[in-house]
Short mmCIF file of C-alpha atoms in Angstrom, two decimals:
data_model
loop_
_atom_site.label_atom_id
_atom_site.label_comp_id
_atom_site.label_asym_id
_atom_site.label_seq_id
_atom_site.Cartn_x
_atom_site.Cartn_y
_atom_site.Cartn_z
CA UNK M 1 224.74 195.30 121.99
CA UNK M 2 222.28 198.19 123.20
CA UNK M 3 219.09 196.10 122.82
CA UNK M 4 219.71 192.69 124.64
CA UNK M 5 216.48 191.26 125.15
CA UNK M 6 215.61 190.44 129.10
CA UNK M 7 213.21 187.85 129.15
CA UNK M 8 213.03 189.08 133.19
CA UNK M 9 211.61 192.30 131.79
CA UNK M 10 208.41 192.91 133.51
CA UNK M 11 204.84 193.92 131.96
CA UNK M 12 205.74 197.63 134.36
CA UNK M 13 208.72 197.94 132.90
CA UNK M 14 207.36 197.33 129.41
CA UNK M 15 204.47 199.86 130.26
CA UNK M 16 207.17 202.95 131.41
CA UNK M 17 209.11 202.31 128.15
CA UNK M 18 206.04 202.82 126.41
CA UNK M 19 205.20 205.64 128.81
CA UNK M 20 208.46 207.05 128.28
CA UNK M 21 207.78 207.08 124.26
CA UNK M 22 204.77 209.11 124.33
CA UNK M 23 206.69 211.82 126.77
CA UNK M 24 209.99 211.84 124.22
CA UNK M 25 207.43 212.13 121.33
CA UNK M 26 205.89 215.27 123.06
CA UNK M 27 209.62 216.48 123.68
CA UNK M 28 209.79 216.09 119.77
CA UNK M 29 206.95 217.86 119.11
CA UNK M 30 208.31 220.68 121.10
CA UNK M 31 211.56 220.68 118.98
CA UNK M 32 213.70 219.69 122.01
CA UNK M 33 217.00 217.75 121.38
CA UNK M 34 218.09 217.26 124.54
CA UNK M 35 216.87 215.92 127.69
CA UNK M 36 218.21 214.88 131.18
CA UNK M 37 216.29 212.13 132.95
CA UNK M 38 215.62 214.95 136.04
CA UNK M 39 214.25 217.15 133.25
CA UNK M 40 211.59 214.01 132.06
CA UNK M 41 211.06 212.97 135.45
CA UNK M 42 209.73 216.67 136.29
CA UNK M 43 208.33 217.46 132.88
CA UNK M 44 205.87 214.28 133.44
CA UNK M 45 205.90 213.56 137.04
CA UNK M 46 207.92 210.58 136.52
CA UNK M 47 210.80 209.37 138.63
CA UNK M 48 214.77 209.53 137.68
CA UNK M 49 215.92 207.00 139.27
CA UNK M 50 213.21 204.52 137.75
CA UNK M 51 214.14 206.16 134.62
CA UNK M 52 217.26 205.71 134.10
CA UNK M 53 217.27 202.33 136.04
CA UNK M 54 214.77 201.25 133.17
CA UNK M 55 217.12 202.43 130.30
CA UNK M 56 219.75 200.84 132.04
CA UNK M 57 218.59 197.62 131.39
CA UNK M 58 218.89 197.80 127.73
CA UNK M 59 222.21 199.61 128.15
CA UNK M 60 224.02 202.98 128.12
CA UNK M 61 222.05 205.64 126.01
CA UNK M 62 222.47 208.84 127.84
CA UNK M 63 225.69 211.13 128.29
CA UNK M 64 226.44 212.27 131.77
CA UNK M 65 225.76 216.13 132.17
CA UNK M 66 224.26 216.42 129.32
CA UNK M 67 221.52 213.83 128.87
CA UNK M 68 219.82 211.98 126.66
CA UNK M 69 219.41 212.89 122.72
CA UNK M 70 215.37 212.81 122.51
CA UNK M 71 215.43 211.63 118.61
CA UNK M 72 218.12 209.31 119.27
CA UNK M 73 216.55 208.05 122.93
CA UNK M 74 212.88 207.35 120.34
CA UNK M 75 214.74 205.80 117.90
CA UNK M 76 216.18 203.15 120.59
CA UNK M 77 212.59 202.57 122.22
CA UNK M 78 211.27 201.90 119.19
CA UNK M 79 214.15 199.57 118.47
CA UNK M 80 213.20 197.97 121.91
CA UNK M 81 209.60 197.94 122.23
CA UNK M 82 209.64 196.09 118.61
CA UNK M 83 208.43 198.68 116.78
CA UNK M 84 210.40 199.21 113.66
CA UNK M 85 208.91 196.90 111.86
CA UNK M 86 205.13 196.22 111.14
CA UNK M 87 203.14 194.09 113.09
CA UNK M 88 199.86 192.18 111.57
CA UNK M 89 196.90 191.78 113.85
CA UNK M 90 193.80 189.21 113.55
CA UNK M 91 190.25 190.38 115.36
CA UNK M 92 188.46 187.74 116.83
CA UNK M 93 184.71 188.94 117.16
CA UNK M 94 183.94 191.58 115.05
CA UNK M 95 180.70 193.01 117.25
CA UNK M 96 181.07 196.84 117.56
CA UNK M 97 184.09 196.81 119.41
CA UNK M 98 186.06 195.30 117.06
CA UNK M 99 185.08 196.83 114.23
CA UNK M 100 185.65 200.20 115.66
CA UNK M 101 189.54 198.59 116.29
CA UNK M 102 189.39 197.30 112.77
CA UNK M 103 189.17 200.82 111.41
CA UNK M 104 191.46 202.62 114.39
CA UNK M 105 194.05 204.64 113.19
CA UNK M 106 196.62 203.35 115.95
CA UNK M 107 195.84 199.72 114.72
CA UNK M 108 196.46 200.48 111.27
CA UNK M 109 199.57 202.66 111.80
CA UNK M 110 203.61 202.32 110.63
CA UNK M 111 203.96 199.66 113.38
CA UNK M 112 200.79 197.47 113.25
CA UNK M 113 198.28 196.29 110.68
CA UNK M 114 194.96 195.00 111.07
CA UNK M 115 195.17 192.09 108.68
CA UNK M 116 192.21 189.82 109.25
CA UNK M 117 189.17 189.23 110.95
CA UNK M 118 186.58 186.26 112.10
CA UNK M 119 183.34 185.91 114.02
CA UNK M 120 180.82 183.22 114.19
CA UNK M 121 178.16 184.85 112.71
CA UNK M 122 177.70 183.40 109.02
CA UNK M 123 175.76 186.47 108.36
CA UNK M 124 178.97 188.70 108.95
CA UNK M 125 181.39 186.44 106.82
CA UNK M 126 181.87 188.27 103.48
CA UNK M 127 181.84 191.94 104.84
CA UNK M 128 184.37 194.06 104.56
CA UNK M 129 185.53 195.97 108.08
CA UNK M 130 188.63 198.01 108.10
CA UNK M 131 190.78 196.64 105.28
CA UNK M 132 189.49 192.65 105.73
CA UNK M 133 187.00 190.83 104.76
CA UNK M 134 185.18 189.39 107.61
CA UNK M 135 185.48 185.07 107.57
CA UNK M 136 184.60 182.48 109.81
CA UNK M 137 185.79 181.87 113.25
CA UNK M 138 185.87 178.22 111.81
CA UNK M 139 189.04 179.28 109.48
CA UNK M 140 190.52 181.01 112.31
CA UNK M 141 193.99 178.61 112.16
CA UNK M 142 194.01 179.29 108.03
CA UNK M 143 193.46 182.78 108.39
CA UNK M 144 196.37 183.50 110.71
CA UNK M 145 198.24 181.17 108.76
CA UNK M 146 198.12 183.28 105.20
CA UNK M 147 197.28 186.29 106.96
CA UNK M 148 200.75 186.32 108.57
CA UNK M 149 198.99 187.86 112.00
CA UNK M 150 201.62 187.93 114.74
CA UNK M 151 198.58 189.41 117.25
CA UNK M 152 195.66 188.24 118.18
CA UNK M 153 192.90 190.89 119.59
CA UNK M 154 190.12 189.38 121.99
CA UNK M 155 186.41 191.03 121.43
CA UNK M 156 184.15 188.21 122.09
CA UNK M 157 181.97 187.69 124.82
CA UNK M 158 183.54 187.07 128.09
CA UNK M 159 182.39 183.24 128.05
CA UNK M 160 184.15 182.85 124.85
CA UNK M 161 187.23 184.17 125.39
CA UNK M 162 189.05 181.42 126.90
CA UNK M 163 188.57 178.92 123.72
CA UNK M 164 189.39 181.34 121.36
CA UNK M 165 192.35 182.56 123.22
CA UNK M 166 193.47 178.95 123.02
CA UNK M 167 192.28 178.61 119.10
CA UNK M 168 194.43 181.49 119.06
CA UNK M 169 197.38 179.77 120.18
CA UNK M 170 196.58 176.70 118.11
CA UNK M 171 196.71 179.11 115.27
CA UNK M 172 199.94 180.17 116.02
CA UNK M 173 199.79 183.83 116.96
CA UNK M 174 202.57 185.11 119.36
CA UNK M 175 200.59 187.55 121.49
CA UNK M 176 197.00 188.40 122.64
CA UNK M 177 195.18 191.61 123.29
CA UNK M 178 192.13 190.54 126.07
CA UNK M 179 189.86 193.73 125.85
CA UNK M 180 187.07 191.38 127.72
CA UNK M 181 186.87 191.13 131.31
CA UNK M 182 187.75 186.98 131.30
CA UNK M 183 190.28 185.56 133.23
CA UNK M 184 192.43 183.87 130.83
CA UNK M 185 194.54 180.79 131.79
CA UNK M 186 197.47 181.17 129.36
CA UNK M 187 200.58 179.54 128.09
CA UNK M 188 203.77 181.09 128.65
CA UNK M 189 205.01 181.03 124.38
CA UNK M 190 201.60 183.70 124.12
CA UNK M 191 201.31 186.45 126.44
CA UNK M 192 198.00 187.86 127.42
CA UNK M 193 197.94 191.63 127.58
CA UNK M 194 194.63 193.05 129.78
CA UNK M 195 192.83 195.73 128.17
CA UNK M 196 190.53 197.42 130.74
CA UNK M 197 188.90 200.68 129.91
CA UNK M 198 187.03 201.69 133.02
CA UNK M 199 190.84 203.05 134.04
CA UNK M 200 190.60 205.79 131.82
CA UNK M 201 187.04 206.70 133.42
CA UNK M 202 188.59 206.14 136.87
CA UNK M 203 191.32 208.69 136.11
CA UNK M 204 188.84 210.66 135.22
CA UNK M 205 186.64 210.88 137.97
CA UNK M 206 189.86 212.14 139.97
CA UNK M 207 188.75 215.50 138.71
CA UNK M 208 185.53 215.50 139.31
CA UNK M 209 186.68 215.16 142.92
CA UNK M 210 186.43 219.23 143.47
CA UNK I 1 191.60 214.37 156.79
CA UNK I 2 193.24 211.79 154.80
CA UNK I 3 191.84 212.57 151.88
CA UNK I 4 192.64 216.35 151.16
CA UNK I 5 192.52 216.76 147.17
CA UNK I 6 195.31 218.79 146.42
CA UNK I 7 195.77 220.57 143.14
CA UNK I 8 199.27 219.97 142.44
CA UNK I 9 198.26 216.41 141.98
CA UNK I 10 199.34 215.56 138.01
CA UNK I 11 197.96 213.19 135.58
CA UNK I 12 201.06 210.46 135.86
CA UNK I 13 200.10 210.19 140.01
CA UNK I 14 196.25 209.57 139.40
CA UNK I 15 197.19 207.42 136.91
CA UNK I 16 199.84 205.32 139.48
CA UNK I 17 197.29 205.73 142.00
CA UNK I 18 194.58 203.74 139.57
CA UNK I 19 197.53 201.12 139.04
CA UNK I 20 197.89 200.48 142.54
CA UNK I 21 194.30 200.18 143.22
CA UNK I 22 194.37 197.30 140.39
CA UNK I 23 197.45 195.72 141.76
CA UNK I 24 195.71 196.10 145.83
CA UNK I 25 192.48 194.06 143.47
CA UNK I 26 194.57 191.22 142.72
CA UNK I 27 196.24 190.93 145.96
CA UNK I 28 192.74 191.00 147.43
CA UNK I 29 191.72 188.23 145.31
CA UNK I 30 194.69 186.37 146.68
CA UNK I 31 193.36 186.68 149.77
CA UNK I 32 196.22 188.69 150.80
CA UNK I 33 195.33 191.31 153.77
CA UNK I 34 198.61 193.63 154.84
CA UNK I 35 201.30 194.28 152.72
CA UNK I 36 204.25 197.15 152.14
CA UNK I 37 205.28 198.89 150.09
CA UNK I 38 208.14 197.40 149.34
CA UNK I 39 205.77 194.03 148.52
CA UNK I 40 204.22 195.56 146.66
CA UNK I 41 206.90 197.21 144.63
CA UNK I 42 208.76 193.65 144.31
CA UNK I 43 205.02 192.01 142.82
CA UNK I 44 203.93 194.55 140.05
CA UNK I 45 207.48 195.86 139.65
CA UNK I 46 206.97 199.62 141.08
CA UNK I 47 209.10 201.73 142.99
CA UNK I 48 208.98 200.98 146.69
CA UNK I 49 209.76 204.69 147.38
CA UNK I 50 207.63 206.18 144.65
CA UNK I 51 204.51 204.35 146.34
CA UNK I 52 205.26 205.76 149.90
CA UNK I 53 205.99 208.79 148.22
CA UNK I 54 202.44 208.52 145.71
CA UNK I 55 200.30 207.84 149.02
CA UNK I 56 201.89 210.23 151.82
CA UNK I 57 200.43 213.22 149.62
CA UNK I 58 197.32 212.09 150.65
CA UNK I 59 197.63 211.03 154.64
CA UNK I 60 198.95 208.50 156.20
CA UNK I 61 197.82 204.80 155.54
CA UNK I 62 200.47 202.67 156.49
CA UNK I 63 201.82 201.72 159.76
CA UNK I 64 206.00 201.33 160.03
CA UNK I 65 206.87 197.60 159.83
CA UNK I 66 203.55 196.22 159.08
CA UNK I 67 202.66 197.88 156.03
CA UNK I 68 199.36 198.91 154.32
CA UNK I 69 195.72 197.02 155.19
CA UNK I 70 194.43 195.60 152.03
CA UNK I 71 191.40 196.17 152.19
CA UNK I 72 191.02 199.53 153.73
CA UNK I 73 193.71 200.94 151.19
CA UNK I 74 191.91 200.27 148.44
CA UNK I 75 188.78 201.74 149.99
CA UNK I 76 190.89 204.59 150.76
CA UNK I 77 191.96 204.79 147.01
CA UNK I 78 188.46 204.53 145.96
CA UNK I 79 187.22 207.14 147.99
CA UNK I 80 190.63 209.49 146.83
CA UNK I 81 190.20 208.75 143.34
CA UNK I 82 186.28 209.82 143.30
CA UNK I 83 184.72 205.77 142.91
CA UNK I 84 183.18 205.62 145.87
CA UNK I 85 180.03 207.45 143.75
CA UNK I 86 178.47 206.76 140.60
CA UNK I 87 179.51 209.23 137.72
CA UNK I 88 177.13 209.47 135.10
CA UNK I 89 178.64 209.95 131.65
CA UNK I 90 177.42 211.18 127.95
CA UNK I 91 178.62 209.31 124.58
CA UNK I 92 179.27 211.63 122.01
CA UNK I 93 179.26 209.95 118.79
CA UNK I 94 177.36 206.78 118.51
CA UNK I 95 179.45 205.21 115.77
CA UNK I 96 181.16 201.49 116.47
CA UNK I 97 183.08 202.57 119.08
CA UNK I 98 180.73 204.80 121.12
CA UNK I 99 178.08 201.63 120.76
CA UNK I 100 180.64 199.36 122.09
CA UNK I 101 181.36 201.63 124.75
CA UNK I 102 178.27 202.59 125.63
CA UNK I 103 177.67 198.54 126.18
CA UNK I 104 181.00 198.06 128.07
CA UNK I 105 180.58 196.65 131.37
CA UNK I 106 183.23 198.65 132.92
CA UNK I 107 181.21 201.97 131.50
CA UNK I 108 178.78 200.44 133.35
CA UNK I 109 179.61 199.43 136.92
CA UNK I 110 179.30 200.60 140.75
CA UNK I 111 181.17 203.70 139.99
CA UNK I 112 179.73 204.49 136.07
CA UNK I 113 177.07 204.25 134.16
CA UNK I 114 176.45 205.88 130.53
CA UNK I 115 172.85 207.34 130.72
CA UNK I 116 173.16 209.35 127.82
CA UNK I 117 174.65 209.49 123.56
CA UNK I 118 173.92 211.60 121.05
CA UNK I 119 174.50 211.03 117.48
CA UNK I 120 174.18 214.38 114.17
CA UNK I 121 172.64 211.14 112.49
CA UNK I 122 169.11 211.89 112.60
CA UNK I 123 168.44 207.73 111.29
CA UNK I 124 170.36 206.88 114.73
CA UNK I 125 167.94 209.03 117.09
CA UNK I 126 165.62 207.27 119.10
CA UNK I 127 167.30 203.68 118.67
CA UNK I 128 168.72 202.39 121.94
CA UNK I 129 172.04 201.79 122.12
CA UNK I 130 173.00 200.29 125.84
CA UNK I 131 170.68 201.42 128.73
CA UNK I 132 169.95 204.83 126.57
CA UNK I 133 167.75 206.21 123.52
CA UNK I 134 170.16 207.66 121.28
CA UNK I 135 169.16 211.36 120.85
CA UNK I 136 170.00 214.13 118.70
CA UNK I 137 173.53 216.39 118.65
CA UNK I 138 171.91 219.34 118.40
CA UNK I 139 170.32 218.08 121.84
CA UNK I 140 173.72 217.97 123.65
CA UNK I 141 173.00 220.67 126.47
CA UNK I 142 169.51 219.58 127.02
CA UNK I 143 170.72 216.04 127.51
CA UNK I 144 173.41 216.23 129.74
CA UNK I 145 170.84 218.75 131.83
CA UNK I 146 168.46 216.03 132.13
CA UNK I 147 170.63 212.89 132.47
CA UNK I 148 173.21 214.64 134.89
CA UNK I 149 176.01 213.45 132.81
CA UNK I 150 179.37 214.64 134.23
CA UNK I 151 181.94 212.90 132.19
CA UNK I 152 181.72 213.30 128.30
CA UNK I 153 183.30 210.72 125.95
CA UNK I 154 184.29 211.81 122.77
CA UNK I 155 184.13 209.26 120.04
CA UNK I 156 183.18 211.71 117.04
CA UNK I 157 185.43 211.48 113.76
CA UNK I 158 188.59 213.34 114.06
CA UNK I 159 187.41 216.45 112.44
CA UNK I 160 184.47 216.80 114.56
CA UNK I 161 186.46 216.52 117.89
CA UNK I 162 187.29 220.30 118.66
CA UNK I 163 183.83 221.27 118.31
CA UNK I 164 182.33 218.66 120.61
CA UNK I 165 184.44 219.37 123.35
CA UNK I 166 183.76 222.77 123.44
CA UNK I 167 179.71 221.82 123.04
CA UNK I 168 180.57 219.44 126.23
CA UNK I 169 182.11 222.27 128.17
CA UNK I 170 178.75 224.43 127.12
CA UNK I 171 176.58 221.74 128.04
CA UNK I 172 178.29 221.54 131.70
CA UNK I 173 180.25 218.25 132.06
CA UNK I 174 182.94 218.56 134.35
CA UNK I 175 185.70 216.32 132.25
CA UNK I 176 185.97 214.80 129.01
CA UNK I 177 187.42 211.65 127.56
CA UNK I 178 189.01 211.89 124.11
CA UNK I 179 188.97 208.36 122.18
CA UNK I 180 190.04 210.46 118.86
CA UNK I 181 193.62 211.52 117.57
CA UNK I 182 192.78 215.21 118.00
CA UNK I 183 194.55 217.48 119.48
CA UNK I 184 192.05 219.91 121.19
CA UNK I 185 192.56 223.07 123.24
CA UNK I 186 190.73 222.44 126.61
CA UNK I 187 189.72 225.15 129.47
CA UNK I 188 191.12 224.28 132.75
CA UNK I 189 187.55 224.00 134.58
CA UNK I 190 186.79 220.66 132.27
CA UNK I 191 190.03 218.54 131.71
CA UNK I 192 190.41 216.29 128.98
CA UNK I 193 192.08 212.86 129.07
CA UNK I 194 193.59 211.07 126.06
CA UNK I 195 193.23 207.67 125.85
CA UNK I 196 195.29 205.54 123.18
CA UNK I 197 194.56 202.53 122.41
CA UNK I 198 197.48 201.88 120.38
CA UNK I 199 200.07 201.93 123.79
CA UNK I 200 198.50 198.37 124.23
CA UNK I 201 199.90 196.98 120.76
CA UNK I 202 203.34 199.03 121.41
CA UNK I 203 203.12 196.83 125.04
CA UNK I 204 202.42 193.62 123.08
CA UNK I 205 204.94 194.02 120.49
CA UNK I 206 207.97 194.00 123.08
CA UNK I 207 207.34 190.49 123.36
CA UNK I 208 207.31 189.53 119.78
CA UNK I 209 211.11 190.46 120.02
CA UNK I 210 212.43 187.53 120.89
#
């Protein structure tokens, strides 16, 4: 039983195993086979210890001496982080934000689909963005309901993110993506996951320190 | 001199050093004014020792048995990780995603503000599109000379990605953010971060497992 789910696995944790996926796939890229969690730790200035104390979790996947198998090691993240199978999204607001994520490639990928989309604007309902056609925030429960969409992705204003987070729920969807700055009050059955862009612009600005 | 950049300092260590920051915001909110590392470590799920470890490069902060000060750590991190100024960045690319970011609060806070976009879609120049008048590609160096733009943002079709860095480096910006799937070849004087929105579906799918 290698993939035992923890339901005391934290939102960290979660974020390393993805972080971990992204350094295996580079591994990959570079046609390596093999790789010891000292090598990944100093590859991607990550720590061993937290590495293989995360893996641990899910149980035993690397060899002692010799490491872990990199294709192998991807295969099981996947496995873990849910991603062998496809995943259907729903976009609530479709202002320019989500119609950019209604046509980005990483939301319409082997692992997720963007399947639907509502806003309030009568004027938008009817238009196709992404692969969808555009209905009413009204229909939102019907739409997740035929649409199959396990996800729900937050782009409305800020002071309409709480109700639609919870028409979400109504609706049925088993997750939300919050890419406004709202603070959500949420039920435990549907996670919230924060989106917050200004990180990548506060990484950034690291370098600009010189 | 707490606060001596060092150039051994990788990507994965800004980017914990941004986390912490976030997790020091919360615990602010909380009205929560000392804590150590090993608090904070056992709150957001880090490693107690990678924290010490993160934050020594950089000076001393904390004192033995009492731990960090709130408040002045995360001025300290603002100051280390270049917020404590306003960076002025450039949208290149003014499709859906470059509008929404160049309306997205966080692009536009204390520390940034996008004061500049160009578009090679001469029926998009001279529409405004956030606090800017969207101007033309071919105006790229003349545009970041006159706005001061430091950070580029690359939200260009895939294609068109390689050649828009290097026309950011030309035009002087000091680091670019890449919103495409490209891979580009950077020069070491103007670093290039990835950003991925996809790692937030990956994070959300985990708990559809159960």
């Amino acid at each position: 039983m290698p993939f035992t789910s923890s339901a005391e696995t934290s939102p960290q944790t979660v974020n390393r195993l993805s972080l971990y996926l992204r350094c295996l796939r580079q591994l990959r890229e570079l046609h390596i086979q093999k790789v010891s969690s000292q090598e990944l730790a100093r590859r991607f200035d990550l720590s061993a210890t937290q590495i293989r104390k995360d893996l641990a979790q899910f149980g035993e996947f690397g060899i002692r001496g010799v490491g872990y198998d990199v294709a192998q090691l991807i295969d099981h993240l996947r496995s873990l982080l849910g991603l062998d199978r496809r995943h259907k999204v729903v976009i609530v607001g479709i202002g320019n934000l989500g119609l950019a994520l209604a046509q980005y490639p990483g939301f319409n990928s082997t692992s997720f689909q963007v399947v639907a989309g509502v806003d309030i604007d009568h004027d938008k309902v009817g238009r196709k963005a992404g692969a969808f056609t555009i209905q009413h925030a009204e229909e939102l429960a019907a739409v997740v309901r035929s649409s199959g969409a396990e996800i729900g992705v937050l782009t409305v204003p800020e002071a309409a993110a709480q109700e639609n987070y919870d028409g979400l729920v109504q609706a049925g969807v088993r997750a939300v993506l919050n890419f406004t700055r709202a603070r959500i009050r949420t039920v435990p059955e549907v996670p919230l996951k924060e989106v917050d862009l200004r990180i990548y612009l506060e990484e950034t600005a690291f370098f600009l320190r010189r």
